[in-house]
XYZ file of C-alpha atoms in Angstrom:
569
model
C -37.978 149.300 259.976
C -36.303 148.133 256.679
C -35.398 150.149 253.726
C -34.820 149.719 250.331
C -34.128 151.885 246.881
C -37.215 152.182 244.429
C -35.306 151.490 240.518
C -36.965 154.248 238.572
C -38.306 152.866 235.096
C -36.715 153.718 232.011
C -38.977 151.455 229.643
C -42.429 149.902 230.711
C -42.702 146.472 230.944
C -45.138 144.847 228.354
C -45.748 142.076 225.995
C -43.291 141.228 223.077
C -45.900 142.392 219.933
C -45.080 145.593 218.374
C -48.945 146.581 217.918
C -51.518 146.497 220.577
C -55.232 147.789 220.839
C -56.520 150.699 222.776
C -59.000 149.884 225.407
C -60.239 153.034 224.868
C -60.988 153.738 221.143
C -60.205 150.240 219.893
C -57.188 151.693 217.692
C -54.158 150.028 216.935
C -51.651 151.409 218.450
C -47.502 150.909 218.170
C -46.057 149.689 221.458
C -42.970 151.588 221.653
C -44.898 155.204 220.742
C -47.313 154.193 223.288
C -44.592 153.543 225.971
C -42.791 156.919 225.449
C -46.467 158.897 226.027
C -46.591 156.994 229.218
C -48.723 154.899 228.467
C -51.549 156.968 227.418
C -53.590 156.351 223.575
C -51.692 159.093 221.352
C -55.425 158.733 219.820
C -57.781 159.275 222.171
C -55.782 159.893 225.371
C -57.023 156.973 227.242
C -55.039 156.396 230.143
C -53.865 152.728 230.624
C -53.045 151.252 234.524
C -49.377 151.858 235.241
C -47.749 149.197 237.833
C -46.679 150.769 241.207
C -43.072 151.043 239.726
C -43.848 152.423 236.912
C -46.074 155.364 238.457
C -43.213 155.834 240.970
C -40.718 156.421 237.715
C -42.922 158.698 236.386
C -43.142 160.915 239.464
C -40.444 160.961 241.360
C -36.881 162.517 241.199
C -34.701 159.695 240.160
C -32.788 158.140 242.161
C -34.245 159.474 245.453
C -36.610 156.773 246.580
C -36.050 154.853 249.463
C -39.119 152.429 250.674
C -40.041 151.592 253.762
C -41.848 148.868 255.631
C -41.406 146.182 252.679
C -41.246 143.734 254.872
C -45.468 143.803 256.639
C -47.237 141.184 255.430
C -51.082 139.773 256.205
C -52.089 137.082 258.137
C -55.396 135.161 257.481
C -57.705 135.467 260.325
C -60.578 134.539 259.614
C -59.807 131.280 257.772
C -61.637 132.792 254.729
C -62.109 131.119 251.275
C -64.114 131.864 248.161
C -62.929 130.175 245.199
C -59.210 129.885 246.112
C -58.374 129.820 250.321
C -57.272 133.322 251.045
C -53.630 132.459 251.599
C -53.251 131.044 247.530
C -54.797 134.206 246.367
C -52.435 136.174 248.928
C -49.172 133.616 247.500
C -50.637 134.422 243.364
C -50.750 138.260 244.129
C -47.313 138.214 245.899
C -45.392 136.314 243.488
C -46.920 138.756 240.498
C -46.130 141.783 242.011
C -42.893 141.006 244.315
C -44.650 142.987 246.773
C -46.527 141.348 250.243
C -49.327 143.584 249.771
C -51.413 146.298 247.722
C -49.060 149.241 248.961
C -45.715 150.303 248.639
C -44.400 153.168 251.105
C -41.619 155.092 249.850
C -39.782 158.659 251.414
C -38.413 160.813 248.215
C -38.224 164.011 246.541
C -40.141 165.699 243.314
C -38.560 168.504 241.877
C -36.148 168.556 244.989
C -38.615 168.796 247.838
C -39.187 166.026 249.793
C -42.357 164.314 250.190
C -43.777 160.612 251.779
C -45.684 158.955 248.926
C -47.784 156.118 249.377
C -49.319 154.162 246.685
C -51.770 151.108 246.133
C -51.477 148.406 243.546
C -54.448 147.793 242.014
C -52.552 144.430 240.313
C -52.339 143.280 243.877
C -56.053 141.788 244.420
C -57.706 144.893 243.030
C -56.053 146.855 244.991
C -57.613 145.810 248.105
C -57.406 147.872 251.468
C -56.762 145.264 254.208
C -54.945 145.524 257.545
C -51.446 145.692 256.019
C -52.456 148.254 253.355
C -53.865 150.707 255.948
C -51.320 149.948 258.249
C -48.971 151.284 255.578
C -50.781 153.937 255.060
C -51.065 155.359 258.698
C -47.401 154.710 259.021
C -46.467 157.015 255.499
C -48.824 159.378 257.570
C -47.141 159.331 260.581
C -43.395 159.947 258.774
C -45.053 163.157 256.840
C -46.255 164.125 260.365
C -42.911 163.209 262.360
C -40.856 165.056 259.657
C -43.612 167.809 258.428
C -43.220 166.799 255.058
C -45.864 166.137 252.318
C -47.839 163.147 251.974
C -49.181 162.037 248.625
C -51.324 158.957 247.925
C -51.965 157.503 244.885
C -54.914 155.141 244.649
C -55.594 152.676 242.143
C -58.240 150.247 244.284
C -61.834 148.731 244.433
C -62.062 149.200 248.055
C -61.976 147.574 251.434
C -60.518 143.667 251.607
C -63.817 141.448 251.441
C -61.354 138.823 252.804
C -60.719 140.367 256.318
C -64.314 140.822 256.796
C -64.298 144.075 259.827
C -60.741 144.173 259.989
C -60.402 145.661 256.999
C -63.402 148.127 257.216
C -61.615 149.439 260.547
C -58.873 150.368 258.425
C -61.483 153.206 256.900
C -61.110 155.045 260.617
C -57.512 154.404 261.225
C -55.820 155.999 258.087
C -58.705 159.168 258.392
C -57.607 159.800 261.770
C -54.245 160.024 260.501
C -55.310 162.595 257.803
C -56.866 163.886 260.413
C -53.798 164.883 262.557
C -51.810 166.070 259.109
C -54.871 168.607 258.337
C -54.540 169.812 262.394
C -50.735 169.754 261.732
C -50.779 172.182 258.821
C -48.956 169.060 256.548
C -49.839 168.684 252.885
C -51.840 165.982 252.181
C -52.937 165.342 248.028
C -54.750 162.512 246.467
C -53.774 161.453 243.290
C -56.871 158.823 242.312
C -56.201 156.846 239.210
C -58.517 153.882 237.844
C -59.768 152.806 239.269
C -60.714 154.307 243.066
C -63.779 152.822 244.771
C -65.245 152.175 248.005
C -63.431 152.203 251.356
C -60.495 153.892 249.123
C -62.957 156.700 248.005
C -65.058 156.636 251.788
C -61.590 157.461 254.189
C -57.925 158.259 252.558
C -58.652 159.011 248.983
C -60.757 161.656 249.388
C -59.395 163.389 252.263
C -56.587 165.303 250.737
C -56.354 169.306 250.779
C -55.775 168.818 247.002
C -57.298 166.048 245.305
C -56.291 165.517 241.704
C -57.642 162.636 239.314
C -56.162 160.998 235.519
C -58.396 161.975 232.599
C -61.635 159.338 232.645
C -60.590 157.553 235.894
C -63.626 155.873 237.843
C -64.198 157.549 241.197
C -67.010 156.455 243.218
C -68.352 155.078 246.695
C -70.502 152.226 245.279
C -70.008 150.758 241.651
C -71.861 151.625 238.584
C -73.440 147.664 238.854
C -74.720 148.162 241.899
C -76.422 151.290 241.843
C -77.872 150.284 238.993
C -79.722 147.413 240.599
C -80.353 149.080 243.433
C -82.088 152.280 241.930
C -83.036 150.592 238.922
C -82.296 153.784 236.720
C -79.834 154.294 233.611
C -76.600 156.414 235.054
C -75.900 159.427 233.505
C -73.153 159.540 231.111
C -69.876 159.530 232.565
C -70.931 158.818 235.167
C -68.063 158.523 238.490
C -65.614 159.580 235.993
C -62.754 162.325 236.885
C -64.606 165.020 235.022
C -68.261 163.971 236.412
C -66.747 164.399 239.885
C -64.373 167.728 238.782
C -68.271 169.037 237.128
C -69.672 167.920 240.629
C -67.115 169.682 242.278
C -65.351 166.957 244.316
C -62.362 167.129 242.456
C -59.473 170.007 242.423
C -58.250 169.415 239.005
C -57.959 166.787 236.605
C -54.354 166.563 235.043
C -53.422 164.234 232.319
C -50.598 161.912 233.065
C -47.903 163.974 231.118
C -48.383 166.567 233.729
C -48.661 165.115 236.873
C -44.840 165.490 237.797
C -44.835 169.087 236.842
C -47.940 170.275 239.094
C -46.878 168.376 241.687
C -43.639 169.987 241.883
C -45.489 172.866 241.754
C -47.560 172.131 244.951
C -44.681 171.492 246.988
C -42.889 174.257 245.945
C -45.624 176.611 247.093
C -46.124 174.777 250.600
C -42.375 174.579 251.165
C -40.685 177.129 253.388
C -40.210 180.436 251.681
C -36.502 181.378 250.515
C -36.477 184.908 250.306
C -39.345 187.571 250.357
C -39.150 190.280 248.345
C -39.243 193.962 249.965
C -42.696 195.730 248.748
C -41.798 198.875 246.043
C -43.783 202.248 247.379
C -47.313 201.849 246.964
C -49.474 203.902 245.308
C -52.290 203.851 247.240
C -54.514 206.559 248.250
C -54.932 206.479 252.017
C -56.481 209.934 252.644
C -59.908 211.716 251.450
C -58.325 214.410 250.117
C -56.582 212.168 247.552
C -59.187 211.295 246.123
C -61.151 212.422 243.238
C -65.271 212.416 242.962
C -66.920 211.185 240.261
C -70.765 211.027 239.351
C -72.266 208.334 241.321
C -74.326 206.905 237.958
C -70.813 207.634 235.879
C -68.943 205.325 238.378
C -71.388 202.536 237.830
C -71.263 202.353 234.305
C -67.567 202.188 234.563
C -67.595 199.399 237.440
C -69.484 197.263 235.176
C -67.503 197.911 232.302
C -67.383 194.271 230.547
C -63.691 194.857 230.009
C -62.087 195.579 233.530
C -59.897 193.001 234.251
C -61.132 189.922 236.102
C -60.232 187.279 238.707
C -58.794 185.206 236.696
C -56.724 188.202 234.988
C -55.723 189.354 238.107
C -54.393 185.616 238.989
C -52.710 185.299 235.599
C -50.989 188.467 236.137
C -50.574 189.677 239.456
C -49.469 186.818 240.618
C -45.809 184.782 239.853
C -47.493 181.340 240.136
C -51.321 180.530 240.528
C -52.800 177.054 240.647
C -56.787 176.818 241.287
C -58.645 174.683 243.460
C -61.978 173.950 242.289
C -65.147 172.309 244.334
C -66.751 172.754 247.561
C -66.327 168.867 248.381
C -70.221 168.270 248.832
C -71.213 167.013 245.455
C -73.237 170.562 244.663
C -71.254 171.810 241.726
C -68.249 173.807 240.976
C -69.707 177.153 241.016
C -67.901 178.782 237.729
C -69.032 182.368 239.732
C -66.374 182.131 242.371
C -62.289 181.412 241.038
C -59.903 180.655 243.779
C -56.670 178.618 244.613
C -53.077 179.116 246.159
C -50.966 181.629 244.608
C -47.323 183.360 245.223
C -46.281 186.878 245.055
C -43.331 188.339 246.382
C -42.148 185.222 247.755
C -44.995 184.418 249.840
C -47.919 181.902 249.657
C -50.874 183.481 249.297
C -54.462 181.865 249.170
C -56.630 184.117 246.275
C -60.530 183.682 245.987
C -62.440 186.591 243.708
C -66.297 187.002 242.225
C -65.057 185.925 238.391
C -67.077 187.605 235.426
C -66.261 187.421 232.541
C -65.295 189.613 228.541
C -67.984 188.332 226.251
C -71.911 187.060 226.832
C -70.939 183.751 226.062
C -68.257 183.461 229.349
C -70.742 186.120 231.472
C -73.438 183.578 230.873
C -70.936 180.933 231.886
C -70.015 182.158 235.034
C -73.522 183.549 236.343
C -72.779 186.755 235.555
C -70.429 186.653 238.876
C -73.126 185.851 240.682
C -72.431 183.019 243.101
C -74.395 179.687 244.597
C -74.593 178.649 247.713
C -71.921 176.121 246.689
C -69.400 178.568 245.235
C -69.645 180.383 249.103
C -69.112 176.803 250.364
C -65.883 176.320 248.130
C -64.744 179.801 248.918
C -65.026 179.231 252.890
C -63.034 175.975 251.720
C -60.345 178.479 250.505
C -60.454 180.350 253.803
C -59.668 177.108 255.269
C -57.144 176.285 253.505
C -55.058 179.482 254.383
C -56.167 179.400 257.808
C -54.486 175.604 257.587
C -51.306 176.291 256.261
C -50.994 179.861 257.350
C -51.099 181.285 254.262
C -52.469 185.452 253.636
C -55.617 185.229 251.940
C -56.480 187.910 248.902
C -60.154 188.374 248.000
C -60.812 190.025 244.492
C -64.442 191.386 244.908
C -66.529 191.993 242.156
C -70.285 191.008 241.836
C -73.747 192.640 241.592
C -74.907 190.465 244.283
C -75.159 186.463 245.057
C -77.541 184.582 243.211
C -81.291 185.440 244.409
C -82.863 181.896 242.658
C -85.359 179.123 243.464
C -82.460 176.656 243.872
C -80.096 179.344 246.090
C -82.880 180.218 248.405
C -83.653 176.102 248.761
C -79.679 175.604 249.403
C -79.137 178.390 251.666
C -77.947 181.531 250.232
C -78.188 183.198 253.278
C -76.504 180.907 255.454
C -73.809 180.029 252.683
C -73.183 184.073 252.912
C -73.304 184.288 256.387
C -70.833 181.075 257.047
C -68.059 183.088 254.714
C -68.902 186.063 257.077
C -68.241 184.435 260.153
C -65.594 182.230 259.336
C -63.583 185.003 257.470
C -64.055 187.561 260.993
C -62.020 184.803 262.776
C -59.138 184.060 260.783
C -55.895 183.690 261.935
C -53.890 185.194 258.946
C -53.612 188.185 256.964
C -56.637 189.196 254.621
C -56.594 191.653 252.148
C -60.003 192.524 250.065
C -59.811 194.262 246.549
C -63.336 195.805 245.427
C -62.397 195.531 241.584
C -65.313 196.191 239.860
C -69.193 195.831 241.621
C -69.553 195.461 245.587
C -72.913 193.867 245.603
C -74.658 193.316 248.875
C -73.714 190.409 251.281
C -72.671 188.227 247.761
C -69.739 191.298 247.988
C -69.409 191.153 252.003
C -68.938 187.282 252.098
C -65.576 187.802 250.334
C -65.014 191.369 252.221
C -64.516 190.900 256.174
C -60.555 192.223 256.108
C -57.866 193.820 257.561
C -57.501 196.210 255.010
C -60.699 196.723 252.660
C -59.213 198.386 249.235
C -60.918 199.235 246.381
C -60.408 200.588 243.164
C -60.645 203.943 242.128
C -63.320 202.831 239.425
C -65.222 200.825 241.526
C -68.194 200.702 243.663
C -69.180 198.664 246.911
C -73.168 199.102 247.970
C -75.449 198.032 250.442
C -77.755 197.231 247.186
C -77.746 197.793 243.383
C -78.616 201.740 242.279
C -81.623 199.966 240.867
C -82.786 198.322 243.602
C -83.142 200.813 245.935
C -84.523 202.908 243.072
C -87.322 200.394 242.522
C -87.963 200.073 246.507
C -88.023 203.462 247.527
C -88.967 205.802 244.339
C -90.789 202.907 243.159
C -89.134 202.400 239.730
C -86.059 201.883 238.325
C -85.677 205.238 236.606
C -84.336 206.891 239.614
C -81.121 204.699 239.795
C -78.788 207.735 239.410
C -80.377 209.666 241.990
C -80.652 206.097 244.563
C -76.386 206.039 243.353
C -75.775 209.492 244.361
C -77.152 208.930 248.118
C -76.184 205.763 248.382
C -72.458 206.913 249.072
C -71.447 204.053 246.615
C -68.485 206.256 245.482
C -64.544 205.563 246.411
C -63.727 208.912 248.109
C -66.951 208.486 250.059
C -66.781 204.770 250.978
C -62.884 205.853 252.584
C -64.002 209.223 254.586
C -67.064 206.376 255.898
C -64.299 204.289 256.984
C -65.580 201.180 254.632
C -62.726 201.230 252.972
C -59.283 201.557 253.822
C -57.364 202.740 250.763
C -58.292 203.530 247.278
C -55.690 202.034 243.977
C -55.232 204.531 241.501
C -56.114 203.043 237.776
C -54.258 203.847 234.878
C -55.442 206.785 232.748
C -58.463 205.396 230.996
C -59.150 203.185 233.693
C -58.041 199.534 234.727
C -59.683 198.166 231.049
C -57.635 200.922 229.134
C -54.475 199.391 230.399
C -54.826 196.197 232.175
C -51.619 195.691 232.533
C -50.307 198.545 234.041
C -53.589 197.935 236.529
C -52.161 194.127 237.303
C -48.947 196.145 237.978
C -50.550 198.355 240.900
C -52.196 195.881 241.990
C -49.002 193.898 242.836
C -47.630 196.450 244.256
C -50.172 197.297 246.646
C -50.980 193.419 247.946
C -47.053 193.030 248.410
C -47.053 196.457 249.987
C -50.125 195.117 252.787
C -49.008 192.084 253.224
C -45.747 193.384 253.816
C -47.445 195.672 256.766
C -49.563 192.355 258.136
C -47.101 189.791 258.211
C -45.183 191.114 262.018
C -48.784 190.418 263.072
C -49.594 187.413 265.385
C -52.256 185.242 264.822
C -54.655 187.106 267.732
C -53.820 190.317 266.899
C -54.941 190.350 263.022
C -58.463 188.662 264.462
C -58.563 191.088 267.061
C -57.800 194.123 264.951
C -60.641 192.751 262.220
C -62.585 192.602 264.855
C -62.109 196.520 266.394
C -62.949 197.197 262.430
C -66.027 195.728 261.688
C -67.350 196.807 265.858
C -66.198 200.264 265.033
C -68.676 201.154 262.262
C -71.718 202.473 262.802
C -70.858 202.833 266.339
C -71.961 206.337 268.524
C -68.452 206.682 268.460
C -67.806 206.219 264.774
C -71.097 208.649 263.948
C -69.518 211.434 265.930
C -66.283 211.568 264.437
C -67.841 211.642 260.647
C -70.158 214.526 261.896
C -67.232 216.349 263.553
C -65.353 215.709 260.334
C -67.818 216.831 258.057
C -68.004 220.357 259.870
């Protein structure tokens, strides 16, 4: 295995002319400005190809690459020629790029962690995946396995080798099976796909990352645009296969523009790496025992629950939490379901994987975000989530707070029942710590899909229901008049949800409640996930599934409805 250093760029390589035109906007732009902004149109923010080198400068920690496996190089088997014999066009693309093939495999560090990068070369016949380039790729793969380190690929390609004929499409199966083992080994994998990233690229390693990031207006697609158009024989939509069709379609985790790229993906590492220190939890405030905790009118707590200025998901990520990057999509194509927020997250020195219902302060952002009431698809990308921290071994937090899922045309024709019942499932057998928050409304199964726990918490303003006040008023008094009366025997209430055993604990809220002083509510909230997860973490893997399990089993049980009657007496 030979090695090498990586130079990092100081100054992009480029024509001689001072002026040049944007591919993007057609504006003139001047060379030098456009070389310190990375290459991106200070006009329009078109993002230009970089070289291999050049993206490597940009990224990396300088002076800390070292490549690996220069020295492959592809053979012709199958005698192939189009225009030019195969071996010219392989002798052209090797003397352009000093390279013997479309990827370049090199072991460095971002920020000061250490990570396996490698990237394609779309200057290097389009970027072409043949046996050499997936070779490299499964052996970068097989480093971030052997040394549990991160692997990042960056793909700039228009898919599988046409000159290698079956050879290269095998190449689809070898580097997935090698994502494969990093996702079973709990090693970070994340795509970085630039323009642009087509075909067998897209259909095996470019997709499979646990975060998958794309440049502003990159193409990202299976087929290309000319030949779907033929063979449908329909206009595309606009933007269509670009980064933000696919982030809107909810394929993509985030798109980042090129200025920022380093930054988050020190950022990703850093929050994946081995933690240095975890913080001992302050005393926690929360209310444990019945007697602790105050009543309040059932139809009073409601109207305070759905308060349009309690603090949500997102407030509680921006705040709680001392870092908090989100993950969008469910990976299907469905949408990104603006209902459901999650991503990874770190508080007291641990990793933590947060999901939450996400409202909203104004009609403009409720109507945005469904009113928190979530698709099929924003289940999918939360069970996603759960994967995720069941992955890496990461706590998960759930932040519930929703009148119910979605009960539409298109919900009931995706699912919505099995999309809740998946979440339900999946969440009863996880191997980490979970903590649910009921922060607002407890709807129905939309609330439950985010609520199978170790510890079930809620807030002392809060409700969590088996259906809304005026649903079961409309049901059983037959109108919707009667909601107080349906709230009051519901048992929707805090003090009775804990003597029930639904709940576990009960956070205190500031005086005025949690929208008085949202702050000071972030700040209990902090102290009481810390404080949990604190309690959870001496827990093996077994044990926290088993003991969710005695929870949920134990409720409603003959044994459970004795000791609430012998309580009650």
């Amino acid at each position: 295995m030979t090695t090498a250093p990586v130079e990092r760029v100081s100054r992009f390589g480029g024509a001689d002319d001072d002026w040049l035109r944007c591919a993007g906007c057609g504006e003139m732009l001047y060379r030098e400005r456009w070389e310190r902004t990375l290459k991106v149109c200070y006009e329009c923010g078109h993002h230009a190809r970089l070289t291999v080198a050049e993206r490597l400068g940009m990224l990396l920690d300088d002076g800390s690459a070292c490549r690996f496996d220069a020295d492959l190089a592809p053979v012709d088997l199958l005698g192939f020629a189009d225009t030019k014999p195969y071996p010219v066009r392989l002798a052209e693309a090797q003397l352009r790029s000093g390279n013997h093939d479309a990827v370049v495999c090199v072991s460095a560090t971002v920020g000061g962690l250490p990570l396996v990068v490698a990237a394609l070369d779309f200057g290097f016949l389009g970027g072409s995946v043949g046996s050499v380039a997936g070779e490299l790729i499964a052996r970068a793969a097989r480093r971030a396995l052997a040394d549990r380190i991160p692997l990042l690929i960056i793909s700039a390609s228009g898919g599988a080798r046409m000159q290698e004929g079956a050879i290269s499409l095998m190449q689809l199966a070898k580097t997935g099976q090698e994502l494969r083992r990093l996702h079973e080994a709990g090693v970070l994998t994340v795509n970085l796909n630039t323009d642009p990233t087509y075909g067998g690229a897209t259909a095996s390693f470019a997709t499979l990352g646990d975060v998958v990031i794309a440049e502003p207006g990159a193409r990202i697609g299976f087929a290309g645009p000319e030949i779907i158009r033929q063979t449908i024989r329909q206009e595309l939509p606009p933007r269509f296969q670009s980064a933000e069709f696919l982030a809107e379609s909810g394929q993509v985790d985030m798109v980042l523009p090129r200025e920022s790229l380093r930054a988050n993906l020190a950022r990703l590492l850093r929050m994946h790496a081995a933690p240095t220190a975890v913080a001992d939890p302050e005393p926690s405030p929360l209310l444990t025992d019945v007697g602790q905790v105050g009543e309040i009118a059932a139809a009073d707590l409601v109207k305070l629950a759905r308060d349009i200025g309690r603090p949500t998901t997102a407030d509680y990520c921006a705040a709680v939490f001392d870092d908090f990057v989100e993950l969008r999509g469910d990976r299907t194509g469905n949408g990104d379901d603006k209902a459901i927020v999650g991503g990874i997250a770190s508080v007291g020195g641990r990793t933590v994987v947060v999901i939450g219902h996400q409202k909203g302060h104004d009609i403009a952002e409720l109507a945005a975000r469904n009113f928190g009431m979530p698709q099929p698809w924003g289940y999918h990308r939360a069970r996603r989530l759960m994967s995720y921290a069941a992955r890496f071994g990461f706590p998960l937090v759930t932040f519930i707070d929703t009148p119910g899922a979605y009960p539409g045309v298109e919900a009931e024709q995706r699912g919505q029942g099995y999309a809740i019942a998946r979440c339900i499932e999946y969440m009863s057998g996880l191997p980490v710590p979970v903590v649910s928050i009921v922060t607002g409304e407890g709807g129905s199964g939309g609330a439950l899909a985010l609520g199978v726990a170790n510890r079930v918490l809620i807030l002392e303003n809060a409700y969590y229901s088996v259906i809304s006040p005026e649903g079961c008023s409309t049901i059983l008094f037959k109108d919707a008049s009667s909601a107080g009366r349906a709230a009051e025997q519901l048992g929707i209430t805090p003090r009775s949800l804990l003597r029930l055993g639904v709940v576990d604990g009960v956070v205190p809220e500031p005086p005025g409640g949690a929208c008085a002083d949202p702050d000071a509510m972030a700040d209990t909230v902090r102290v009481v996930v810390t404080s949990v997860l604190a309690e959870l973490a001496g827990c093996e893997p077994d044990d926290l599934v088993a003991q969710r399990y005695r929870r949920f089993a134990g409720i409603g049980s003959p044994e459970h409805q004795s000791d609430l009657k012998e309580g009650a007496r």
